Amino acid sequence: MSKKFFVVWLFCTCVAAVFAQLSWPEPLTIAEYENYGFDGKVITTPDSRRILLYSKYENETNHCYMQAYNQDNQALWTSPVALDGALDANHLFLTDQNEIACFNISPGNPYYNLYVTKYNLNGVQIGTPNVMIMYRYVGNLKLFSDHQGGIHVFGKDGNRTGYQHIYADGSIEHPYSGVNFPLIDWEAAIYNISIRNDGKIMISYADSPNTGLFVMDSSLNVQFSFTFPMSSGDSYYGWCALRSDDGFYMTINSDGLYKLYSYNSSGQSLWNQPVLLPAQMACDKMICDSQDRLIMTTDRSYQYYVQLYDTSGNGLYGVDGVHLFDFNSGDFAAKIMLDGVQGFYLMKQSVTNYEPSDLRYVNTADGSSSWVLPLSNLTGYQGRNTHHAWVDGGMFNLYNYQRMGEISGIYFNRANSSGNLEFASPGQELMSGSCGVIAYPIIGALGSNRAIAIWAVMTQDTPVRRILKYNLIEPGTGWVYEEDQYLLTVPQDISDLKCFATDEGNALIVWRVGGCGFYAQEVNHYGSQRWPTAKLLLNTTYSNKLNASYLDGSLYMAYTASGQTIRMQRFIDGEPVWDTQGVVVASNSLGYPNLTPTLEYLTDRTVVWSVWDNDTYPLMAYYNIVDENGQSLPGFTSSGLFLNAVQEPYHGFRVNGVRRGGDRLWLELSMARSVWIQEGHSGGYWSVAFDPVIQAVSDDGQILLPIGGLSTMFSYGSIADETAYYKCWQQPTNKLKIAKYNLSGNLQWVQSPFSEVNWSFSSGISLQKVSENEFLVYGATFSGSTNQYSYFSFSPDGQITAPPDMIFGQNGYGIQAELTNTRMGTYFLMYNTSGITAKVQYRASGAELGNSDEDSPAYSLISAYPNPFGDDIKLEFSMERPGLARLEIFNIRGQRILYTEYPDLLAGKNQIIWDGRDALKRECANGIYFIRMSNGKNTDLIKILRLR
């Protein structure tokens, strides 16, 4: 992943301004992935072009596209057609008139309605766009031709199956008039809708106590319907196959025995008795071959079989059929694709990655497999992949979605009936790009002037297996490393991440793997890792949260050791200091089995826990403070000091947050009470309402506010210092309020700044104290459908200051915002909840930057000649007195390609010649470059252009 580099040449003007603004012209990109997506939606035109739907993340938004490819998989349209909505909400259909109908399921206040837009084969829109076809929660979409240029549309609406008919001219038969258009209005489970080339439609369903099937012609005239009752032990899950004579086969599970039936087009049984499948043999797939014989796959005791039945119901492969393979679980999907009379392809694909995926060719004559190929031979990936597979001209064809490591894309491969592949794995590439999902991004302080960005990246197609990356940030130059560094290269199920600044100026990074393993690594100012491999700190089966703090050169971790105790451990240099099991800091001293301590927070060496006596809400909260030896401070014990308890009419509470301010803790709680809900419900029901309160306790065990706490509003962001507690809340909807409480809990002031700004409170509001007289407030805001970031400052006396760049950036849907303050300035973390992109912006503190050093030689970069240049360029600069200068050259992508120090330059004019080569003596390409000269305090910049 390339990093963007932004040189800060405006430091001096930013610092000199009345209000310090954001220091970088553009934010740094921590990670931004293209994340191609493909869910197997493909249509084929009569001239063999294929239209694919896919998605790609770009311009900070996920987009859905449609593109046409020829038989050589070359794109036919100059640019893809952008579609509304997400990939999984779009569907394609080719009409008899060779028009592409794109169906989109879009949210519609608050329902999900179905719309259609048509395109010609060149991707040009035709007719009226976004015609509403169906209303309200459309799902399980089925599309069929009416063989007159129109489309029959079936879509699930709750327990109804809705129907719509689109005529060839694009008009619809049933315009929406406030009610939906159901064809079938029952609480039935529809399992099978299939269509023949002549337009006949067969629908099978299960509607207790009946199972049924009906066939319609292309005008939806019901030719016949067939139902029969099912006993309590019977079930039907779509085992049905339509023959060319309009008859059909159907399989019913009757008390564990599978029975195969055959019916003609009038619904009359063709066999005197159904065919009984062997005991414990379960039907999986059914399909008719070109001779109307039935191919059925079955499973029994983790073995998979195939059987071929003739039209009289005789099994041609013996009693059980032919054994194809064994499997470990039922977590795979099988697909049969016919290849004329000779045989068929059987594709087995894992659903959960626990089963191997493969492709085989089965001979119809005897059921034997001519060959078996691991699916990874075609796709490069053995696990579960989204795909589109079909047989054409005897060849098995596959469009496959590939997601391996940090690459995603769509690939094509083909195999013939002899098992020969057209392309080496993973196949022919249609498109590919960077891939990943970011989680737990953090910005931490590093040394006196740097910061570190750490984040987890999901690279495999599994929910939580991630690697860990990091990079260093210099306020004046951006990223230190051209390429990201790795803390963890083998994907693990990382579920939490924290970073602490050590007394030595290093970054101590702690993370949790799974539910019980806690690891650490330390990174110094130069980016080097302290230990060859991460340190395993703890391995406990009970903890479900990472509770860690750093104080006086030690890392402290609190964890649930059993159902009755909470323990704490101290670490120095990654090694435990106390007893192997740590020390008990919280226990159930009352001895009642139902009164169990639940760890809530750890701050410094103070642990906060709640006590439950039921399975719903805790009733009491306690805290304990220990010294560097793990011993409780005077007045404290592992039984804890009382923090808060519920009072009538409340019956429980939640601990929402704990903030340390000097020698006290501020607790944010919400008290639970029962309420009777009557409005909108004929009978009414009991529910739970939560009333927010705050409480404060001192480090010497004093409860500082009234028992039960002070009533307030729900906090969406808060901070405390030695003098006060500050919090943000929402009132009215999407509007921000901020308040200050003094040490006695008295409200000092309330402000309602920027009434025109809408805040995304679901993302939370981040507060940081950046100086004795300034606090920053930062969060996600929105205007219409545009999501942005906003910040402002306030003083302890409630003065609000709006910077000129108060609203900045845009990061798509579901954005998050967090602040990290360092000595040099404040970092604004920007990322979205989908994990596709994360960025960071910077605001200099003004105190340490831009001030001249009396011992540093002043200089200025006078010129770079010639500019543009071809082979060499002369850099002239002047030094007021002898000293050090540094030369750095960056390309347009922000990558530093050359760094040189000149320790003993003379006063006056100096000249350096750059030969256009990087640090590895490689010739640099034509383009824009940035020359930066600095001496550690002062910086000068010039832009140059190379043309050869």
PDB file of N, CA and C in Angstrom, residues 759-837:
ATOM      1  N   TRP A 759     -24.573  16.356  14.414  1.00  0.00           N
ATOM      2  CA  TRP A 759     -23.526  15.456  14.909  1.00  0.00           C
ATOM      3  C   TRP A 759     -24.010  14.013  14.864  1.00  0.00           C
ATOM      4  N   SER A 760     -23.115  13.095  14.504  1.00  0.00           N
ATOM      5  CA  SER A 760     -23.435  11.660  14.463  1.00  0.00           C
ATOM      6  C   SER A 760     -23.091  11.064  15.828  1.00  0.00           C
ATOM      7  N   PHE A 761     -24.039  11.099  16.743  1.00  0.00           N
ATOM      8  CA  PHE A 761     -23.756  10.682  18.111  1.00  0.00           C
ATOM      9  C   PHE A 761     -23.515   9.189  18.224  1.00  0.00           C
ATOM     10  N   SER A 762     -24.010   8.423  17.272  1.00  0.00           N
ATOM     11  CA  SER A 762     -23.757   6.984  17.316  1.00  0.00           C
ATOM     12  C   SER A 762     -22.274   6.671  17.194  1.00  0.00           C
ATOM     13  N   SER A 763     -21.500   7.593  16.614  1.00  0.00           N
ATOM     14  CA  SER A 763     -20.057   7.411  16.478  1.00  0.00           C
ATOM     15  C   SER A 763     -19.299   7.887  17.709  1.00  0.00           C
ATOM     16  N   GLY A 764     -19.983   8.591  18.615  1.00  0.00           N
ATOM     17  CA  GLY A 764     -19.314   9.107  19.796  1.00  0.00           C
ATOM     18  C   GLY A 764     -18.601  10.421  19.523  1.00  0.00           C
ATOM     19  N   ILE A 765     -18.360  11.174  20.594  1.00  0.00           N
ATOM     20  CA  ILE A 765     -17.652  12.442  20.527  1.00  0.00           C
ATOM     21  C   ILE A 765     -16.358  12.292  21.320  1.00  0.00           C
ATOM     22  N   SER A 766     -15.240  12.730  20.733  1.00  0.00           N
ATOM     23  CA  SER A 766     -13.934  12.595  21.380  1.00  0.00           C
ATOM     24  C   SER A 766     -13.504  13.950  21.941  1.00  0.00           C
ATOM     25  N   LEU A 767     -13.059  13.958  23.219  1.00  0.00           N
ATOM     26  CA  LEU A 767     -12.584  15.159  23.877  1.00  0.00           C
ATOM     27  C   LEU A 767     -11.137  14.966  24.307  1.00  0.00           C
ATOM     28  N   GLN A 768     -10.329  16.028  24.184  1.00  0.00           N
ATOM     29  CA  GLN A 768      -8.942  15.988  24.633  1.00  0.00           C
ATOM     30  C   GLN A 768      -8.572  17.339  25.232  1.00  0.00           C
ATOM     31  N   LYS A 769      -7.809  17.295  26.309  1.00  0.00           N
ATOM     32  CA  LYS A 769      -7.243  18.510  26.872  1.00  0.00           C
ATOM     33  C   LYS A 769      -5.869  18.712  26.239  1.00  0.00           C
ATOM     34  N   VAL A 770      -5.692  19.831  25.526  1.00  0.00           N
ATOM     35  CA  VAL A 770      -4.443  20.058  24.801  1.00  0.00           C
ATOM     36  C   VAL A 770      -3.565  21.092  25.493  1.00  0.00           C
ATOM     37  N   SER A 771      -4.132  21.865  26.411  1.00  0.00           N
ATOM     38  CA  SER A 771      -3.354  22.796  27.224  1.00  0.00           C
ATOM     39  C   SER A 771      -4.197  23.157  28.440  1.00  0.00           C
ATOM     40  N   GLU A 772      -3.642  23.951  29.344  1.00  0.00           N
ATOM     41  CA  GLU A 772      -4.379  24.325  30.537  1.00  0.00           C
ATOM     42  C   GLU A 772      -5.610  25.148  30.205  1.00  0.00           C
ATOM     43  N   ASN A 773      -5.606  25.788  29.061  1.00  0.00           N
ATOM     44  CA  ASN A 773      -6.704  26.690  28.717  1.00  0.00           C
ATOM     45  C   ASN A 773      -7.484  26.253  27.485  1.00  0.00           C
ATOM     46  N   GLU A 774      -7.243  25.044  27.010  1.00  0.00           N
ATOM     47  CA  GLU A 774      -7.912  24.637  25.773  1.00  0.00           C
ATOM     48  C   GLU A 774      -8.235  23.150  25.787  1.00  0.00           C
ATOM     49  N   PHE A 775      -9.500  22.832  25.436  1.00  0.00           N
ATOM     50  CA  PHE A 775      -9.964  21.471  25.192  1.00  0.00           C
ATOM     51  C   PHE A 775     -10.452  21.405  23.751  1.00  0.00           C
ATOM     52  N   LEU A 776     -10.240  20.254  23.118  1.00  0.00           N
ATOM     53  CA  LEU A 776     -10.757  20.029  21.769  1.00  0.00           C
ATOM     54  C   LEU A 776     -11.930  19.059  21.815  1.00  0.00           C
ATOM     55  N   VAL A 777     -12.919  19.322  20.981  1.00  0.00           N
ATOM     56  CA  VAL A 777     -14.068  18.433  20.787  1.00  0.00           C
ATOM     57  C   VAL A 777     -14.071  18.026  19.322  1.00  0.00           C
ATOM     58  N   TYR A 778     -14.183  16.731  19.061  1.00  0.00           N
ATOM     59  CA  TYR A 778     -14.032  16.206  17.698  1.00  0.00           C
ATOM     60  C   TYR A 778     -15.030  15.087  17.489  1.00  0.00           C
ATOM     61  N   GLY A 779     -15.686  15.076  16.341  1.00  0.00           N
ATOM     62  CA  GLY A 779     -16.643  14.020  16.064  1.00  0.00           C
ATOM     63  C   GLY A 779     -17.070  13.997  14.621  1.00  0.00           C
ATOM     64  N   ALA A 780     -17.897  13.025  14.292  1.00  0.00           N
ATOM     65  CA  ALA A 780     -18.456  12.887  12.955  1.00  0.00           C
ATOM     66  C   ALA A 780     -19.720  13.727  12.856  1.00  0.00           C
ATOM     67  N   THR A 781     -19.854  14.441  11.758  1.00  0.00           N
ATOM     68  CA  THR A 781     -21.037  15.247  11.514  1.00  0.00           C
ATOM     69  C   THR A 781     -21.575  14.938  10.124  1.00  0.00           C
ATOM     70  N   PHE A 782     -22.749  15.455   9.836  1.00  0.00           N
ATOM     71  CA  PHE A 782     -23.319  15.183   8.515  1.00  0.00           C
ATOM     72  C   PHE A 782     -24.186  16.350   8.077  1.00  0.00           C
ATOM     73  N   SER A 783     -24.304  16.454   6.777  1.00  0.00           N
ATOM     74  CA  SER A 783     -25.195  17.414   6.147  1.00  0.00           C
ATOM     75  C   SER A 783     -25.883  16.702   5.003  1.00  0.00           C
ATOM     76  N   GLY A 784     -27.159  16.403   5.167  1.00  0.00           N
ATOM     77  CA  GLY A 784     -27.850  15.576   4.186  1.00  0.00           C
ATOM     78  C   GLY A 784     -27.259  14.182   4.192  1.00  0.00           C
ATOM     79  N   SER A 785     -26.814  13.719   3.032  1.00  0.00           N
ATOM     80  CA  SER A 785     -26.210  12.388   2.938  1.00  0.00           C
ATOM     81  C   SER A 785     -24.694  12.437   3.013  1.00  0.00           C
ATOM     82  N   THR A 786     -24.110  13.628   3.223  1.00  0.00           N
ATOM     83  CA  THR A 786     -22.661  13.780   3.266  1.00  0.00           C
ATOM     84  C   THR A 786     -22.159  13.684   4.699  1.00  0.00           C
ATOM     85  N   ASN A 787     -21.234  12.777   4.940  1.00  0.00           N
ATOM     86  CA  ASN A 787     -20.621  12.618   6.257  1.00  0.00           C
ATOM     87  C   ASN A 787     -19.279  13.327   6.275  1.00  0.00           C
ATOM     88  N   GLN A 788     -19.025  14.055   7.351  1.00  0.00           N
ATOM     89  CA  GLN A 788     -17.794  14.821   7.460  1.00  0.00           C
ATOM     90  C   GLN A 788     -17.243  14.712   8.873  1.00  0.00           C
ATOM     91  N   TYR A 789     -16.153  15.457   9.126  1.00  0.00           N
ATOM     92  CA  TYR A 789     -15.572  15.544  10.459  1.00  0.00           C
ATOM     93  C   TYR A 789     -15.576  17.003  10.890  1.00  0.00           C
ATOM     94  N   SER A 790     -15.809  17.235  12.176  1.00  0.00           N
ATOM     95  CA  SER A 790     -15.839  18.592  12.706  1.00  0.00           C
ATOM     96  C   SER A 790     -15.130  18.639  14.046  1.00  0.00           C
ATOM     97  N   TYR A 791     -14.546  19.796  14.344  1.00  0.00           N
ATOM     98  CA  TYR A 791     -13.915  19.986  15.641  1.00  0.00           C
ATOM     99  C   TYR A 791     -14.004  21.450  16.045  1.00  0.00           C
ATOM    100  N   PHE A 792     -13.900  21.710  17.324  1.00  0.00           N
ATOM    101  CA  PHE A 792     -13.819  23.065  17.848  1.00  0.00           C
ATOM    102  C   PHE A 792     -13.138  22.986  19.208  1.00  0.00           C
ATOM    103  N   SER A 793     -12.879  24.127  19.793  1.00  0.00           N
ATOM    104  CA  SER A 793     -12.227  24.151  21.101  1.00  0.00           C
ATOM    105  C   SER A 793     -13.091  24.912  22.093  1.00  0.00           C
ATOM    106  N   PHE A 794     -12.877  24.635  23.350  1.00  0.00           N
ATOM    107  CA  PHE A 794     -13.518  25.419  24.403  1.00  0.00           C
ATOM    108  C   PHE A 794     -12.524  25.595  25.550  1.00  0.00           C
ATOM    109  N   SER A 795     -12.724  26.635  26.306  1.00  0.00           N
ATOM    110  CA  SER A 795     -11.873  26.939  27.450  1.00  0.00           C
ATOM    111  C   SER A 795     -12.560  26.485  28.729  1.00  0.00           C
ATOM    112  N   PRO A 796     -11.835  26.391  29.839  1.00  0.00           N
ATOM    113  CA  PRO A 796     -12.468  25.969  31.092  1.00  0.00           C
ATOM    114  C   PRO A 796     -13.626  26.858  31.531  1.00  0.00           C
ATOM    115  N   ASP A 797     -13.636  28.134  31.107  1.00  0.00           N
ATOM    116  CA  ASP A 797     -14.739  29.003  31.495  1.00  0.00           C
ATOM    117  C   ASP A 797     -15.883  28.986  30.485  1.00  0.00           C
ATOM    118  N   GLY A 798     -15.829  28.066  29.487  1.00  0.00           N
ATOM    119  CA  GLY A 798     -16.952  27.874  28.577  1.00  0.00           C
ATOM    120  C   GLY A 798     -16.918  28.693  27.319  1.00  0.00           C
ATOM    121  N   GLN A 799     -15.783  29.305  26.992  1.00  0.00           N
ATOM    122  CA  GLN A 799     -15.677  30.062  25.751  1.00  0.00           C
ATOM    123  C   GLN A 799     -15.463  29.100  24.576  1.00  0.00           C
ATOM    124  N   ILE A 800     -16.326  29.187  23.579  1.00  0.00           N
ATOM    125  CA  ILE A 800     -16.272  28.309  22.411  1.00  0.00           C
ATOM    126  C   ILE A 800     -15.541  29.027  21.282  1.00  0.00           C
ATOM    127  N   THR A 801     -14.605  28.323  20.643  1.00  0.00           N
ATOM    128  CA  THR A 801     -13.876  28.880  19.509  1.00  0.00           C
ATOM    129  C   THR A 801     -14.044  27.970  18.301  1.00  0.00           C
ATOM    130  N   ALA A 802     -14.481  28.556  17.195  1.00  0.00           N
ATOM    131  CA  ALA A 802     -14.653  27.792  15.949  1.00  0.00           C
ATOM    132  C   ALA A 802     -13.478  28.081  15.031  1.00  0.00           C
ATOM    133  N   PRO A 803     -12.690  27.078  14.663  1.00  0.00           N
ATOM    134  CA  PRO A 803     -11.585  27.305  13.730  1.00  0.00           C
ATOM    135  C   PRO A 803     -12.123  27.517  12.326  1.00  0.00           C
ATOM    136  N   PRO A 804     -11.361  28.153  11.458  1.00  0.00           N
ATOM    137  CA  PRO A 804     -11.805  28.331  10.063  1.00  0.00           C
ATOM    138  C   PRO A 804     -12.058  27.015   9.354  1.00  0.00           C
ATOM    139  N   ASP A 805     -11.316  25.979   9.726  1.00  0.00           N
ATOM    140  CA  ASP A 805     -11.484  24.671   9.088  1.00  0.00           C
ATOM    141  C   ASP A 805     -12.227  23.718  10.014  1.00  0.00           C
ATOM    142  N   MET A 806     -13.241  24.222  10.684  1.00  0.00           N
ATOM    143  CA  MET A 806     -13.978  23.423  11.656  1.00  0.00           C
ATOM    144  C   MET A 806     -14.540  22.145  11.054  1.00  0.00           C
ATOM    145  N   ILE A 807     -15.113  22.248   9.872  1.00  0.00           N
ATOM    146  CA  ILE A 807     -15.656  21.070   9.178  1.00  0.00           C
ATOM    147  C   ILE A 807     -14.699  20.698   8.061  1.00  0.00           C
ATOM    148  N   PHE A 808     -14.235  19.470   8.061  1.00  0.00           N
ATOM    149  CA  PHE A 808     -13.246  19.052   7.065  1.00  0.00           C
ATOM    150  C   PHE A 808     -13.450  17.581   6.752  1.00  0.00           C
ATOM    151  N   GLY A 809     -12.895  17.175   5.627  1.00  0.00           N
ATOM    152  CA  GLY A 809     -12.838  15.753   5.281  1.00  0.00           C
ATOM    153  C   GLY A 809     -14.197  15.164   4.987  1.00  0.00           C
ATOM    154  N   GLN A 810     -14.159  14.025   4.339  1.00  0.00           N
ATOM    155  CA  GLN A 810     -15.357  13.247   4.048  1.00  0.00           C
ATOM    156  C   GLN A 810     -14.932  11.798   3.974  1.00  0.00           C
ATOM    157  N   ASN A 811     -15.701  10.914   4.602  1.00  0.00           N
ATOM    158  CA  ASN A 811     -15.223   9.537   4.703  1.00  0.00           C
ATOM    159  C   ASN A 811     -16.344   8.533   4.549  1.00  0.00           C
ATOM    160  N   GLY A 812     -17.355   8.872   3.743  1.00  0.00           N
ATOM    161  CA  GLY A 812     -18.381   7.891   3.448  1.00  0.00           C
ATOM    162  C   GLY A 812     -19.318   7.651   4.607  1.00  0.00           C
ATOM    163  N   TYR A 813     -19.981   6.489   4.581  1.00  0.00           N
ATOM    164  CA  TYR A 813     -21.038   6.190   5.546  1.00  0.00           C
ATOM    165  C   TYR A 813     -20.462   5.558   6.807  1.00  0.00           C
ATOM    166  N   GLY A 814     -21.029   5.929   7.955  1.00  0.00           N
ATOM    167  CA  GLY A 814     -20.668   5.287   9.212  1.00  0.00           C
ATOM    168  C   GLY A 814     -19.277   5.626   9.692  1.00  0.00           C
ATOM    169  N   ILE A 815     -18.941   6.928   9.773  1.00  0.00           N
ATOM    170  CA  ILE A 815     -17.580   7.314  10.095  1.00  0.00           C
ATOM    171  C   ILE A 815     -17.371   7.409  11.594  1.00  0.00           C
ATOM    172  N   GLN A 816     -16.118   7.239  12.025  1.00  0.00           N
ATOM    173  CA  GLN A 816     -15.718   7.323  13.419  1.00  0.00           C
ATOM    174  C   GLN A 816     -14.623   8.371  13.548  1.00  0.00           C
ATOM    175  N   ALA A 817     -14.532   8.985  14.738  1.00  0.00           N
ATOM    176  CA  ALA A 817     -13.554  10.048  14.955  1.00  0.00           C
ATOM    177  C   ALA A 817     -12.969   9.921  16.362  1.00  0.00           C
ATOM    178  N   GLU A 818     -11.626   9.998  16.470  1.00  0.00           N
ATOM    179  CA  GLU A 818     -10.964   9.936  17.767  1.00  0.00           C
ATOM    180  C   GLU A 818      -9.775  10.887  17.778  1.00  0.00           C
ATOM    181  N   LEU A 819      -9.481  11.423  18.955  1.00  0.00           N
ATOM    182  CA  LEU A 819      -8.370  12.346  19.139  1.00  0.00           C
ATOM    183  C   LEU A 819      -7.249  11.690  19.920  1.00  0.00           C
ATOM    184  N   THR A 820      -6.011  12.040  19.589  1.00  0.00           N
ATOM    185  CA  THR A 820      -4.837  11.652  20.369  1.00  0.00           C
ATOM    186  C   THR A 820      -3.952  12.884  20.515  1.00  0.00           C
ATOM    187  N   ASN A 821      -3.661  13.276  21.758  1.00  0.00           N
ATOM    188  CA  ASN A 821      -2.849  14.456  21.987  1.00  0.00           C
ATOM    189  C   ASN A 821      -1.419  14.044  22.311  1.00  0.00           C
ATOM    190  N   THR A 822      -0.444  14.741  21.713  1.00  0.00           N
ATOM    191  CA  THR A 822       0.971  14.524  21.989  1.00  0.00           C
ATOM    192  C   THR A 822       1.610  15.871  22.294  1.00  0.00           C
ATOM    193  N   ARG A 823       2.876  15.860  22.658  1.00  0.00           N
ATOM    194  CA  ARG A 823       3.569  17.105  22.976  1.00  0.00           C
ATOM    195  C   ARG A 823       3.625  18.032  21.770  1.00  0.00           C
ATOM    196  N   MET A 824       3.759  17.453  20.589  1.00  0.00           N
ATOM    197  CA  MET A 824       3.902  18.260  19.391  1.00  0.00           C
ATOM    198  C   MET A 824       2.566  18.754  18.843  1.00  0.00           C
ATOM    199  N   GLY A 825       1.478  18.061  19.179  1.00  0.00           N
ATOM    200  CA  GLY A 825       0.190  18.460  18.639  1.00  0.00           C
ATOM    201  C   GLY A 825      -0.831  17.355  18.798  1.00  0.00           C
ATOM    202  N   THR A 826      -1.953  17.520  18.123  1.00  0.00           N
ATOM    203  CA  THR A 826      -3.079  16.605  18.254  1.00  0.00           C
ATOM    204  C   THR A 826      -3.335  15.919  16.919  1.00  0.00           C
ATOM    205  N   TYR A 827      -3.570  14.611  16.977  1.00  0.00           N
ATOM    206  CA  TYR A 827      -3.870  13.814  15.792  1.00  0.00           C
ATOM    207  C   TYR A 827      -5.366  13.498  15.765  1.00  0.00           C
ATOM    208  N   PHE A 828      -5.963  13.699  14.590  1.00  0.00           N
ATOM    209  CA  PHE A 828      -7.382  13.456  14.382  1.00  0.00           C
ATOM    210  C   PHE A 828      -7.528  12.176  13.571  1.00  0.00           C
ATOM    211  N   LEU A 829      -7.962  11.118  14.204  1.00  0.00           N
ATOM    212  CA  LEU A 829      -8.146   9.836  13.519  1.00  0.00           C
ATOM    213  C   LEU A 829      -9.494   9.842  12.814  1.00  0.00           C
ATOM    214  N   MET A 830      -9.497   9.380  11.562  1.00  0.00           N
ATOM    215  CA  MET A 830     -10.690   9.364  10.727  1.00  0.00           C
ATOM    216  C   MET A 830     -10.824   7.972  10.112  1.00  0.00           C
ATOM    217  N   TYR A 831     -11.912   7.296  10.396  1.00  0.00           N
ATOM    218  CA  TYR A 831     -12.106   5.995   9.756  1.00  0.00           C
ATOM    219  C   TYR A 831     -13.585   5.654   9.726  1.00  0.00           C
ATOM    220  N   ASN A 832     -13.957   4.722   8.827  1.00  0.00           N
ATOM    221  CA  ASN A 832     -15.359   4.341   8.722  1.00  0.00           C
ATOM    222  C   ASN A 832     -15.582   2.970   9.324  1.00  0.00           C
ATOM    223  N   THR A 833     -16.809   2.721   9.740  1.00  0.00           N
ATOM    224  CA  THR A 833     -17.133   1.486  10.441  1.00  0.00           C
ATOM    225  C   THR A 833     -17.046   0.263   9.546  1.00  0.00           C
ATOM    226  N   SER A 834     -17.105   0.453   8.225  1.00  0.00           N
ATOM    227  CA  SER A 834     -16.948  -0.694   7.334  1.00  0.00           C
ATOM    228  C   SER A 834     -15.496  -1.142   7.249  1.00  0.00           C
ATOM    229  N   GLY A 835     -14.571  -0.329   7.757  1.00  0.00           N
ATOM    230  CA  GLY A 835     -13.171  -0.725   7.813  1.00  0.00           C
ATOM    231  C   GLY A 835     -12.431  -0.641   6.500  1.00  0.00           C
ATOM    232  N   ILE A 836     -12.934   0.126   5.531  1.00  0.00           N
ATOM    233  CA  ILE A 836     -12.301   0.199   4.227  1.00  0.00           C
ATOM    234  C   ILE A 836     -11.213   1.265   4.193  1.00  0.00           C
ATOM    235  N   THR A 837     -11.385   2.313   4.970  1.00  0.00           N
ATOM    236  CA  THR A 837     -10.419   3.402   4.919  1.00  0.00           C
ATOM    237  C   THR A 837     -10.195   3.977   6.303  1.00  0.00           C
TER     238      THR A 837
END
